């Protein structure tokens, strides 16, 4: 199986994006993977510190392995919004394909310092695990603040503060200073960069979907030469998503839409008085599969596995 780096580079060259779909339990996970199977799409499974704390890092890796083996699909696992080097180190040691260091609340210098440690550890994994045809573990960096921490449904109108948006010059400094020389003239650094360009975690119930600041994204794209990640993908207008992919976005993270679909349908079905899990869960799983299918089609990763 080709590795995640291969698919991210392919997406970058060909102008599509890979979806990252977060999960908290095995029913959600199966529902996500079912959609990837029916659309023959590569996918990234995401677990935050909270989600992986609930599932277990080792369990998440074992489930990825199992589903990879069963489906033959390129299914990858990312530790999403890791806040400390120690936690990311654990995820790397367990066998995650990628780790996202979220140092967005730290001063830039501090963010760079820890990111660099993460890059060093992730890239050396190649040696620790033995080459085996694999790249080291991939690293997602972040500059700028996505705006909200929680994935919830906001009743009030939500607006991203201008100061939270990624500043192009800070992105340049971050990419440059987190890059290491590896010998034989090779450079290693963060493989993708999460940028704050107007989206936020959660959905705005007022129906005023967050628009992507395409102007800002374009400015960043012109200054850095690595592909970028869009967080807060739920509830974003379709056209903005398509335009952002043209501007170098290669991975789009979706969580709230999945949680919302799962919880709403589950609540409905439980109210009917059903108490058998394998009878009340399929409806919620179907709802999740529908969300993931729509996103895969929108991101253009169908038939790219
Ligand atoms: O890291 C996860 C995503 O950024 C989730 O975004 O809450 O809009 O689905 P979302
Ligand atoms: Zn996020």
GROMACS .gro file of N, CA and C in nm, residues 39-142:
model
  312
   39UNK      N    1  -1.695   0.437  -0.235
   39UNK     CA    2  -1.648   0.537  -0.333
   39UNK      C    3  -1.500   0.520  -0.370
   40UNK      N    4  -1.441   0.412  -0.323
   40UNK     CA    5  -1.299   0.382  -0.352
   40UNK      C    6  -1.210   0.504  -0.326
   41UNK      N    7  -1.223   0.556  -0.205
   41UNK     CA    8  -1.149   0.678  -0.170
   41UNK      C    9  -1.046   0.652  -0.060
   42UNK      N   10  -0.929   0.714  -0.072
   42UNK     CA   11  -0.838   0.711   0.043
   42UNK      C   12  -0.898   0.798   0.153
   43UNK      N   13  -0.875   0.766   0.279
   43UNK     CA   14  -0.925   0.853   0.387
   43UNK      C   15  -0.824   0.860   0.501
   44UNK      N   16  -0.837   0.969   0.576
   44UNK     CA   17  -0.763   0.984   0.701
   44UNK      C   18  -0.866   0.975   0.812
   45UNK      N   19  -0.838   0.891   0.911
   45UNK     CA   20  -0.924   0.885   1.028
   45UNK      C   21  -0.860   0.975   1.132
   46UNK      N   22  -0.940   1.057   1.197
   46UNK     CA   23  -0.884   1.149   1.296
   46UNK      C   24  -0.930   1.114   1.437
   47UNK      N   25  -0.838   1.127   1.531
   47UNK     CA   26  -0.878   1.120   1.672
   47UNK      C   27  -0.808   1.235   1.745
   48UNK      N   28  -0.886   1.312   1.816
   48UNK     CA   29  -0.829   1.420   1.897
   48UNK      C   30  -0.772   1.356   2.024
   49UNK      N   31  -0.719   1.440   2.114
   49UNK     CA   32  -0.672   1.385   2.242
   49UNK      C   33  -0.791   1.325   2.318
   50UNK      N   34  -0.905   1.394   2.313
   50UNK     CA   35  -1.025   1.345   2.381
   50UNK      C   36  -1.073   1.213   2.321
   51UNK      N   37  -1.083   1.210   2.189
   51UNK     CA   38  -1.133   1.089   2.121
   51UNK      C   39  -1.039   0.971   2.142
   52UNK      N   40  -0.909   0.997   2.129
   52UNK     CA   41  -0.814   0.885   2.144
   52UNK      C   42  -0.801   0.844   2.290
   53UNK      N   43  -0.829   0.939   2.381
   53UNK     CA   44  -0.827   0.905   2.523
   53UNK      C   45  -0.943   0.810   2.554
   54UNK      N   46  -1.053   0.830   2.487
   54UNK     CA   47  -1.171   0.746   2.507
   54UNK      C   48  -1.154   0.608   2.442
   55UNK      N   49  -1.104   0.609   2.318
   55UNK     CA   50  -1.090   0.482   2.244
   55UNK      C   51  -0.964   0.406   2.287
   56UNK      N   52  -0.857   0.480   2.312
   56UNK     CA   53  -0.725   0.422   2.337
   56UNK      C   54  -0.641   0.435   2.211
   57UNK      N   55  -0.518   0.482   2.226
   57UNK     CA   56  -0.430   0.498   2.110
   57UNK      C   57  -0.402   0.364   2.043
   58UNK      N   58  -0.374   0.266   2.125
   58UNK     CA   59  -0.340   0.134   2.071
   58UNK      C   60  -0.461   0.074   1.999
   59UNK      N   61  -0.578   0.090   2.060
   59UNK     CA   62  -0.700   0.036   1.999
   59UNK      C   63  -0.727   0.104   1.864
   60UNK      N   64  -0.705   0.236   1.857
   60UNK     CA   65  -0.728   0.308   1.731
   60UNK      C   66  -0.638   0.252   1.622
   61UNK      N   67  -0.511   0.228   1.656
   61UNK     CA   68  -0.416   0.174   1.558
   61UNK      C   69  -0.458   0.033   1.515
   62UNK      N   70  -0.499  -0.048   1.611
   62UNK     CA   71  -0.540  -0.185   1.577
   62UNK      C   72  -0.665  -0.185   1.487
   63UNK      N   73  -0.757  -0.093   1.514
   63UNK     CA   74  -0.879  -0.085   1.430
   63UNK      C   75  -0.841  -0.041   1.289
   64UNK      N   76  -0.748   0.056   1.279
   64UNK     CA   77  -0.703   0.098   1.145
   64UNK      C   78  -0.643  -0.020   1.071
   65UNK      N   79  -0.558  -0.095   1.142
   65UNK     CA   80  -0.493  -0.210   1.077
   65UNK      C   81  -0.595  -0.311   1.028
   66UNK      N   82  -0.691  -0.338   1.114
   66UNK     CA   83  -0.794  -0.436   1.080
   66UNK      C   84  -0.872  -0.391   0.956
   67UNK      N   85  -0.914  -0.265   0.957
   67UNK     CA   86  -0.996  -0.216   0.845
   67UNK      C   87  -0.915  -0.203   0.716
   68UNK      N   88  -0.789  -0.171   0.729
   68UNK     CA   89  -0.700  -0.167   0.612
   68UNK      C   90  -0.692  -0.305   0.549
   69UNK      N   91  -0.672  -0.404   0.637
   69UNK     CA   92  -0.657  -0.541   0.591
   69UNK      C   93  -0.786  -0.592   0.526
   70UNK      N   94  -0.896  -0.563   0.591
   70UNK     CA   95  -1.025  -0.612   0.540
   70UNK      C   96  -1.065  -0.547   0.408
   71UNK      N   97  -1.034  -0.416   0.394
   71UNK     CA   98  -1.084  -0.344   0.277
   71UNK      C   99  -0.978  -0.329   0.168
   72UNK      N  100  -0.850  -0.339   0.206
   72UNK     CA  101  -0.742  -0.317   0.110
   72UNK      C  102  -0.730  -0.169   0.072
   73UNK      N  103  -0.799  -0.083   0.145
   73UNK     CA  104  -0.799   0.060   0.111
   73UNK      C  105  -0.688   0.136   0.184
   74UNK      N  106  -0.640   0.247   0.124
   74UNK     CA  107  -0.545   0.332   0.197
   74UNK      C  108  -0.617   0.410   0.307
   75UNK      N  109  -0.616   0.355   0.426
   75UNK     CA  110  -0.682   0.417   0.542
   75UNK      C  111  -0.571   0.460   0.638
   76UNK      N  112  -0.569   0.588   0.672
   76UNK     CA  113  -0.460   0.641   0.756
   76UNK      C  114  -0.517   0.698   0.886
   77UNK      N  115  -0.427   0.716   0.982
   77UNK     CA  116  -0.471   0.761   1.114
   77UNK      C  117  -0.389   0.883   1.158
   78UNK      N  118  -0.461   0.989   1.195
   78UNK     CA  119  -0.394   1.112   1.239
   78UNK      C  120  -0.434   1.147   1.381
   79UNK      N  121  -0.336   1.185   1.462
   79UNK     CA  122  -0.365   1.236   1.596
   79UNK      C  123  -0.392   1.385   1.580
   80UNK      N  124  -0.517   1.423   1.597
   80UNK     CA  125  -0.565   1.557   1.566
   80UNK      C  126  -0.552   1.652   1.686
   81UNK      N  127  -0.500   1.772   1.663
   81UNK     CA  128  -0.489   1.875   1.768
   81UNK      C  129  -0.416   1.828   1.894
   82UNK      N  130  -0.305   1.757   1.875
   82UNK     CA  131  -0.223   1.720   1.991
   82UNK      C  132  -0.162   1.846   2.051
   83UNK      N  133  -0.172   1.858   2.184
   83UNK     CA  134  -0.125   1.982   2.246
   83UNK      C  135   0.013   1.969   2.309
   84UNK      N  136   0.065   1.848   2.321
   84UNK     CA  137   0.197   1.835   2.384
   84UNK      C  138   0.283   1.735   2.309
   85UNK      N  139   0.414   1.755   2.319
   85UNK     CA  140   0.510   1.664   2.256
   85UNK      C  141   0.490   1.522   2.312
   86UNK      N  142   0.469   1.512   2.445
   86UNK     CA  143   0.458   1.380   2.509
   86UNK      C  144   0.342   1.299   2.451
   87UNK      N  145   0.229   1.365   2.429
   87UNK     CA  146   0.113   1.291   2.378
   87UNK      C  147   0.138   1.246   2.233
   88UNK      N  148   0.197   1.335   2.155
   88UNK     CA  149   0.224   1.300   2.015
   88UNK      C  150   0.327   1.188   2.006
   89UNK      N  151   0.421   1.191   2.096
   89UNK     CA  152   0.524   1.085   2.100
   89UNK      C  153   0.457   0.949   2.123
   90UNK      N  154   0.358   0.947   2.213
   90UNK     CA  155   0.286   0.821   2.239
   90UNK      C  156   0.215   0.773   2.112
   91UNK      N  157   0.150   0.867   2.043
   91UNK     CA  158   0.077   0.831   1.920
   91UNK      C  159   0.174   0.778   1.814
   92UNK      N  160   0.288   0.843   1.803
   92UNK     CA  161   0.390   0.798   1.706
   92UNK      C  162   0.436   0.657   1.742
   93UNK      N  163   0.465   0.637   1.870
   93UNK     CA  164   0.513   0.505   1.914
   93UNK      C  165   0.410   0.395   1.891
   94UNK      N  166   0.282   0.431   1.904
   94UNK     CA  167   0.177   0.330   1.883
   94UNK      C  168   0.159   0.294   1.737
   95UNK      N  169   0.199   0.387   1.647
   95UNK     CA  170   0.185   0.353   1.504
   95UNK      C  171   0.093   0.443   1.423
   96UNK      N  172   0.063   0.564   1.474
   96UNK     CA  173  -0.015   0.659   1.393
   96UNK      C  174   0.063   0.695   1.266
   97UNK      N  175  -0.009   0.726   1.159
   97UNK     CA  176   0.058   0.763   1.033
   97UNK      C  177   0.099   0.909   1.035
   98UNK      N  178   0.026   0.989   1.113
   98UNK     CA  179   0.049   1.133   1.112
   98UNK      C  180   0.012   1.191   1.248
   99UNK      N  181   0.081   1.298   1.287
   99UNK     CA  182   0.041   1.367   1.410
   99UNK      C  183   0.032   1.517   1.382
  100UNK      N  184  -0.069   1.577   1.442
  100UNK     CA  185  -0.091   1.721   1.425
  100UNK      C  186  -0.054   1.791   1.555
  101UNK      N  187   0.048   1.876   1.549
  101UNK     CA  188   0.081   1.952   1.669
  101UNK      C  189   0.009   2.087   1.662
  102UNK      N  190  -0.078   2.110   1.760
  102UNK     CA  191  -0.154   2.235   1.764
  102UNK      C  192  -0.093   2.326   1.870
  103UNK      N  193   0.002   2.406   1.824
  103UNK     CA  194   0.065   2.502   1.915
  103UNK      C  195   0.011   2.642   1.889
  104UNK      N  196  -0.112   2.646   1.839
  104UNK     CA  197  -0.165   2.774   1.792
  104UNK      C  198  -0.191   2.875   1.904
  105UNK      N  199  -0.200   2.827   2.029
  105UNK     CA  200  -0.223   2.924   2.138
  105UNK      C  201  -0.091   2.970   2.199
  106UNK      N  202   0.018   2.913   2.151
  106UNK     CA  203   0.149   2.949   2.206
  106UNK      C  204   0.210   3.064   2.126
  107UNK      N  205   0.302   3.136   2.187
  107UNK     CA  206   0.375   3.235   2.107
  107UNK      C  207   0.447   3.161   1.992
  108UNK      N  208   0.463   3.225   1.878
  108UNK     CA  209   0.518   3.159   1.759
  108UNK      C  210   0.650   3.085   1.788
  109UNK      N  211   0.739   3.152   1.864
  109UNK     CA  212   0.870   3.091   1.893
  109UNK      C  213   0.856   2.956   1.964
  110UNK      N  214   0.762   2.952   2.059
  110UNK     CA  215   0.738   2.830   2.136
  110UNK      C  216   0.675   2.722   2.047
  111UNK      N  217   0.582   2.764   1.964
  111UNK     CA  218   0.517   2.674   1.869
  111UNK      C  219   0.625   2.610   1.779
  112UNK      N  220   0.716   2.693   1.730
  112UNK     CA  221   0.823   2.645   1.643
  112UNK      C  222   0.913   2.546   1.717
  113UNK      N  223   0.945   2.580   1.841
  113UNK     CA  224   1.037   2.497   1.919
  113UNK      C  225   0.980   2.355   1.939
  114UNK      N  226   0.855   2.348   1.980
  114UNK     CA  227   0.796   2.215   2.005
  114UNK      C  228   0.771   2.142   1.872
  115UNK      N  229   0.726   2.216   1.771
  115UNK     CA  230   0.702   2.152   1.640
  115UNK      C  231   0.829   2.085   1.589
  116UNK      N  232   0.940   2.152   1.611
  116UNK     CA  233   1.068   2.101   1.564
  116UNK      C  234   1.103   1.968   1.634
  117UNK      N  235   1.074   1.965   1.764
  117UNK     CA  236   1.097   1.840   1.839
  117UNK      C  237   1.010   1.728   1.784
  118UNK      N  238   0.885   1.763   1.753
  118UNK     CA  239   0.792   1.663   1.699
  118UNK      C  240   0.843   1.612   1.564
  119UNK      N  241   0.886   1.706   1.479
  119UNK     CA  242   0.937   1.667   1.346
  119UNK      C  243   1.056   1.573   1.362
  120UNK      N  244   1.146   1.609   1.451
  120UNK     CA  245   1.266   1.527   1.472
  120UNK      C  246   1.226   1.386   1.513
  121UNK      N  247   1.138   1.376   1.610
  121UNK     CA  248   1.098   1.245   1.661
  121UNK      C  249   1.022   1.165   1.555
  122UNK      N  250   0.932   1.235   1.483
  122UNK     CA  251   0.849   1.166   1.382
  122UNK      C  252   0.935   1.114   1.268
  123UNK      N  253   1.032   1.191   1.226
  123UNK     CA  254   1.113   1.150   1.112
  123UNK      C  255   1.210   1.038   1.150
  124UNK      N  256   1.258   1.041   1.273
  124UNK     CA  257   1.350   0.935   1.317
  124UNK      C  258   1.279   0.801   1.336
  125UNK      N  259   1.147   0.805   1.336
  125UNK     CA  260   1.071   0.681   1.351
  125UNK      C  261   1.103   0.583   1.241
  126UNK      N  262   1.140   0.636   1.127
  126UNK     CA  263   1.181   0.554   1.014
  126UNK      C  264   1.293   0.459   1.055
  127UNK      N  265   1.387   0.513   1.132
  127UNK     CA  266   1.499   0.430   1.175
  127UNK      C  267   1.457   0.337   1.289
  128UNK      N  268   1.377   0.393   1.382
  128UNK     CA  269   1.335   0.310   1.495
  128UNK      C  270   1.251   0.191   1.452
  129UNK      N  271   1.162   0.214   1.352
  129UNK     CA  272   1.074   0.105   1.309
  129UNK      C  273   1.140   0.015   1.207
  130UNK      N  274   1.252   0.057   1.155
  130UNK     CA  275   1.313  -0.019   1.046
  130UNK      C  276   1.254   0.036   0.918
  131UNK      N  277   1.329   0.038   0.811
  131UNK     CA  278   1.284   0.108   0.691
  131UNK      C  279   1.156   0.049   0.633
  132UNK      N  280   1.155  -0.075   0.601
  132UNK     CA  281   1.033  -0.143   0.553
  132UNK      C  282   0.955  -0.067   0.445
  133UNK      N  283   1.022   0.015   0.367
  133UNK     CA  284   0.952   0.085   0.258
  133UNK      C  285   0.865   0.202   0.306
  134UNK      N  286   0.868   0.231   0.434
  134UNK     CA  287   0.782   0.338   0.487
  134UNK      C  288   0.858   0.470   0.500
  135UNK      N  289   0.783   0.579   0.492
  135UNK     CA  290   0.837   0.711   0.528
  135UNK      C  291   0.833   0.716   0.680
  136UNK      N  292   0.894   0.818   0.738
  136UNK     CA  293   0.872   0.838   0.882
  136UNK      C  294   0.727   0.880   0.901
  137UNK      N  295   0.691   0.912   1.025
  137UNK     CA  296   0.554   0.957   1.051
  137UNK      C  297   0.539   1.102   1.001
  138UNK      N  298   0.426   1.133   0.944
  138UNK     CA  299   0.406   1.268   0.890
  138UNK      C  300   0.365   1.365   1.002
  139UNK      N  301   0.399   1.492   0.980
  139UNK     CA  302   0.365   1.594   1.081
  139UNK      C  303   0.282   1.705   1.018
  140UNK      N  304   0.174   1.740   1.088
  140UNK     CA  305   0.092   1.854   1.048
  140UNK      C  306   0.119   1.966   1.148
  141UNK      N  307   0.165   2.079   1.099
  141UNK     CA  308   0.188   2.194   1.187
  141UNK      C  309   0.067   2.286   1.181
  142UNK      N  310   0.069   2.389   1.263
  142UNK     CA  311  -0.042   2.485   1.260
  142UNK      C  312   0.006   2.625   1.296
   0.00000   0.00000   0.00000
